[in-house]
Amino acid sequence: MNSKGLWTIIASLILLNFITVSYFLSVNRGDIKQVEPSVEVGSTLEEAVASIGNITISRQEWLNKLESRYGQQTLEDMIDEIVIKKMADKYQIEISSETMEREMTMIKTMYHPLDYEKINDEHWREQIELSLLLEELVTKDAVISEDELKRFYDQNKELYDIPNTYHLSHIVVKTLVEAEQVAKELEAGSSFTALAMEKSIDEFSANQGGELGFVSADNEYVPAGYIDAASELNVNDWSKPIKVEEGYSIVLVHEFIQGVTYTYEDVKDQIKRQIAIEQVQGALSIQSFWEEAEVSWFYEKKQ
């Protein structure tokens, strides 16, 4: 396997890990809608939250089940987030706006709908910042020679060469008549997502509202005509019907990322973190800082 192929796989694994971690962290801050118990004035823990015939489930039973199933991991994630921020402040670690923009760009251009998570810039920024602070903390004492950093950059320059990239969704139908009807409904104010779920015959994207992720001209998973059409559109505009193998499609542009080539100086710190993380040998964890942060928690007392 060539270098580009290998590092594409590595980059994809990094992205998948980021999305997984960000999901569980976001649950604790309410970024993802969840069912939470809300105790109203005058209510008791013995009140029923569900009934099945003459059988009831009390609020206390429900809360006990939630705690036993998710309690320890949820509390651990909440602690980790606070420890990351506390230790970053102690060691005066900050993430610059330039670094954040670069990481956002690189993460997005690796995004694929198979890793589907609703794209929310604010949410992603929060999680990227937490991830970078964690990486900086874990690797703060690492020493990597300038020669090794430059050698890595020279061997993997394609990772830092970002082409023009478009965040797209599409609706695929069998005939031109159907495509024109979809276009009329869009013009009348219908939701692109809803129409994709209702009418698109592309089984891989229909359930996700036509979501295709971020794609560029070298993406082999979308027709070449999509990029040509997208390059003529403004953000939030959709195309005229495009002839494709399955019939006809209409493409919507959510976002455009201007191509950029990052220099060695641009990504030097990122490379240092990446090499240092590989040397750590194991999953990144903030728990080595728990004692320093003076963490004491409920589950420690139960053990």
XYZ file of C-alpha atoms in Angstrom:
303
model
C 0.000 0.000 0.000
C 1.372 3.449 -0.883
C 1.973 6.201 1.677
C -1.108 8.187 0.729
C -3.365 5.170 1.052
C -1.918 4.235 4.439
C -2.269 7.719 5.851
C -5.798 8.050 4.478
C -6.722 4.989 6.554
C -4.987 6.425 9.618
C -6.716 9.771 9.118
C -10.090 8.031 8.817
C -9.475 6.149 12.077
C -8.546 9.409 13.793
C -11.767 10.977 12.534
C -13.852 8.003 13.680
C -12.251 8.192 17.127
C -12.923 11.935 17.270
C -16.600 11.493 16.360
C -17.043 8.697 18.919
C -15.372 10.655 21.725
C -17.222 13.847 20.820
C -20.561 12.042 20.923
C -20.128 10.802 24.481
C -18.719 14.109 25.713
C -21.529 16.062 24.071
C -24.179 13.998 25.853
C -23.002 15.534 29.103
C -23.407 19.120 27.891
C -26.757 18.704 26.146
C -25.368 19.087 22.594
C -27.344 16.004 21.617
C -30.977 15.800 22.559
C -31.616 13.218 25.234
C -34.347 12.240 27.635
C -33.543 13.681 31.035
C -35.558 13.323 34.223
C -37.213 16.566 35.268
C -38.642 16.633 38.759
C -41.658 18.929 38.875
C -42.787 20.772 41.997
C -44.761 18.399 44.149
C -43.581 15.277 42.326
C -42.022 12.269 44.034
C -39.554 9.643 42.918
C -42.290 7.061 43.309
C -44.522 8.590 40.641
C -44.981 6.486 37.526
C -43.085 7.387 34.368
C -44.716 4.585 32.359
C -47.491 2.059 32.667
C -48.084 -1.222 30.865
C -51.551 -2.425 31.700
C -51.622 -2.654 35.505
C -47.801 -2.623 35.776
C -46.038 0.695 36.404
C -42.440 1.871 36.254
C -41.597 4.460 38.893
C -39.298 7.428 38.416
C -36.899 5.918 40.976
C -36.744 2.591 39.116
C -36.053 4.447 35.892
C -33.312 6.612 37.438
C -31.719 3.559 39.065
C -31.577 1.785 35.714
C -30.038 4.835 34.018
C -27.394 5.116 36.717
C -26.507 1.435 36.701
C -26.208 1.352 32.912
C -24.648 4.741 32.095
C -23.817 6.423 35.390
C -20.141 5.600 35.832
C -19.121 6.283 32.221
C -21.134 9.516 32.069
C -19.617 10.830 35.314
C -16.138 9.798 34.170
C -16.570 11.715 30.915
C -17.745 14.801 32.796
C -14.727 14.621 35.105
C -12.340 14.159 32.172
C -13.629 17.281 30.453
C -13.148 19.415 33.567
C -9.688 17.958 34.242
C -8.582 18.693 30.662
C -9.576 22.341 31.031
C -8.108 22.662 34.530
C -4.746 21.144 33.565
C -4.580 23.146 30.338
C -5.024 26.297 32.401
C -2.357 25.176 34.883
C 0.195 24.495 32.144
C -0.855 27.570 30.145
C -1.852 25.550 27.100
C -4.044 27.363 24.587
C -5.222 26.482 21.093
C -4.837 29.343 18.618
C -7.607 30.348 16.237
C -5.325 29.470 13.298
C -4.854 25.944 14.655
C -8.592 25.566 15.195
C -9.395 26.638 11.631
C -6.798 24.277 10.190
C -8.029 21.341 12.260
C -11.635 22.085 11.320
C -10.701 22.126 7.651
C -8.730 18.879 7.814
C -11.388 17.074 9.881
C -14.177 18.159 7.557
C -12.362 17.115 4.392
C -11.962 13.626 5.906
C -15.657 13.421 6.809
C -17.652 10.658 5.135
C -21.370 9.921 5.608
C -20.564 6.378 6.748
C -19.244 8.100 9.895
C -22.508 10.004 9.957
C -23.048 12.568 12.652
C -24.975 15.743 12.091
C -22.420 18.403 11.187
C -22.589 21.250 13.667
C -19.670 23.658 13.548
C -20.065 24.864 17.128
C -20.205 21.313 18.468
C -17.243 20.203 16.343
C -15.157 23.181 17.433
C -15.757 22.395 21.087
C -14.746 18.779 20.631
C -11.710 19.599 18.491
C -10.499 22.048 21.124
C -10.899 19.434 23.863
C -9.094 16.839 21.748
C -6.205 19.205 21.018
C -5.870 20.251 24.655
C -5.754 16.576 25.639
C -3.099 15.853 23.007
C -1.005 18.833 24.141
C -1.217 17.754 27.774
C -0.311 14.119 27.138
C 2.608 15.033 24.850
C 3.811 18.221 26.591
C 7.116 16.642 27.646
C 7.824 14.906 24.332
C 11.036 15.815 22.530
C 11.011 15.280 18.753
C 13.972 16.365 16.646
C 13.551 18.942 13.870
C 14.919 16.427 11.372
C 12.253 13.868 12.301
C 9.494 16.461 12.010
C 10.682 17.619 8.592
C 11.113 14.051 7.379
C 7.534 13.230 8.348
C 6.251 16.300 6.532
C 8.241 15.538 3.364
C 7.019 11.932 3.323
C 3.373 12.888 3.831
C 2.910 16.208 2.044
C -0.292 14.966 0.405
C -1.961 15.003 3.832
C -1.543 18.757 3.967
C -2.656 19.521 0.427
C -6.403 20.181 0.682
C -8.277 20.469 -2.651
C -11.436 22.516 -3.203
C -14.019 20.591 -1.200
C -17.822 20.722 -1.108
C -20.262 19.516 1.508
C -23.071 18.012 -0.583
C -26.420 16.292 -0.371
C -28.323 14.805 -3.294
C -31.675 13.447 -4.356
C -31.639 10.697 -6.971
C -34.742 9.763 -8.974
C -35.293 7.558 -12.010
C -36.570 10.010 -14.614
C -36.049 13.595 -15.743
C -39.744 14.289 -15.143
C -39.361 13.232 -11.490
C -36.219 15.360 -11.117
C -37.991 18.406 -12.501
C -40.867 17.808 -10.091
C -38.407 17.670 -7.187
C -36.906 20.974 -8.369
C -40.383 22.559 -8.404
C -41.064 21.376 -4.865
C -37.739 22.804 -3.702
C -38.558 26.124 -5.348
C -41.896 26.087 -3.514
C -40.069 25.793 -0.185
C -40.022 22.056 0.478
C -37.227 20.696 2.669
C -34.352 19.124 0.727
C -33.792 16.640 3.555
C -37.431 15.598 3.668
C -37.626 15.191 -0.122
C -34.448 13.097 -0.126
C -35.873 10.781 2.518
C -39.174 10.540 0.653
C -38.109 10.345 -2.992
C -34.414 9.488 -3.379
C -33.642 6.015 -4.679
C -30.059 6.122 -3.409
C -30.297 3.671 -0.506
C -27.004 4.777 1.078
C -27.961 8.422 1.547
C -31.766 8.643 1.515
C -32.206 7.835 5.212
C -29.710 10.590 6.029
C -31.548 13.194 4.014
C -29.292 12.778 0.980
C -26.102 13.428 2.976
C -22.871 12.842 1.015
C -20.368 14.490 3.348
C -17.448 16.572 2.093
C -16.235 15.593 -1.370
C -13.634 16.824 -3.829
C -12.725 16.156 -7.445
C -10.608 13.116 -6.537
C -13.484 11.466 -4.647
C -14.363 8.223 -6.402
C -17.691 7.771 -4.632
C -19.616 10.547 -6.364
C -20.145 11.252 -10.088
C -17.677 13.731 -11.584
C -20.613 15.873 -12.678
C -21.385 16.671 -9.043
C -18.183 18.674 -8.582
C -18.702 20.476 -11.892
C -22.237 21.425 -10.832
C -21.209 22.395 -7.300
C -18.477 24.716 -8.580
C -21.177 26.796 -10.298
C -23.426 27.052 -7.235
C -23.525 29.257 -4.174
C -23.859 27.794 -0.689
C -27.460 26.610 0.001
C -28.246 26.465 -3.741
C -29.209 23.298 -5.597
C -28.409 22.219 -9.121
C -30.488 21.536 -12.187
C -31.113 17.827 -12.839
C -27.853 15.966 -13.497
C -27.770 12.752 -15.561
C -26.317 9.905 -13.515
C -26.147 6.128 -13.875
C -29.295 5.543 -11.785
C -31.319 8.262 -13.503
C -31.200 11.958 -12.565
C -30.070 13.757 -9.450
C -30.239 17.184 -7.864
C -27.290 18.313 -5.731
C -27.366 20.777 -2.846
C -24.230 22.653 -1.665
C -24.122 23.101 2.127
C -20.594 24.462 2.405
C -17.512 25.178 0.302
C -13.933 24.824 1.577
C -11.319 26.646 -0.465
C -8.336 24.460 -1.319
C -5.135 25.153 0.599
C -1.630 23.723 0.938
C -0.242 23.868 4.478
C 3.467 24.553 4.826
C 5.812 22.771 7.224
C 5.648 25.714 9.626
C 1.841 25.591 9.520
C 1.656 21.989 10.682
C 4.895 21.544 12.615
C 3.160 21.420 16.014
C 0.503 19.054 14.696
C 3.186 16.671 13.424
C 4.963 16.807 16.764
C 1.765 15.805 18.558
C 1.085 13.025 16.084
C 4.545 11.464 16.401
C 4.486 11.830 20.193
C 1.056 10.189 20.410
C 2.333 7.221 18.418
C 5.143 6.878 20.940
C 2.696 6.866 23.871
C 1.450 3.419 22.753
C -2.152 3.337 23.840
C -5.330 5.345 23.822
C -5.068 8.982 24.862
C -6.281 9.428 28.426
C -6.450 12.362 30.826
C -6.741 10.050 33.844
C -3.016 10.250 34.522
C -3.764 13.846 35.597
C -6.629 12.961 37.946
C -4.482 12.861 41.064
C -2.845 16.165 40.164
C -6.301 17.686 39.640
C -7.407 16.258 43.026
C -10.277 14.208 41.663
C -12.514 12.423 44.123
C -15.641 10.702 42.895
C -18.586 8.574 43.931
C -17.440 5.348 42.246
C -14.021 5.495 43.900
C -15.748 5.284 47.268
C -17.815 2.290 46.131
C -14.766 0.266 45.072
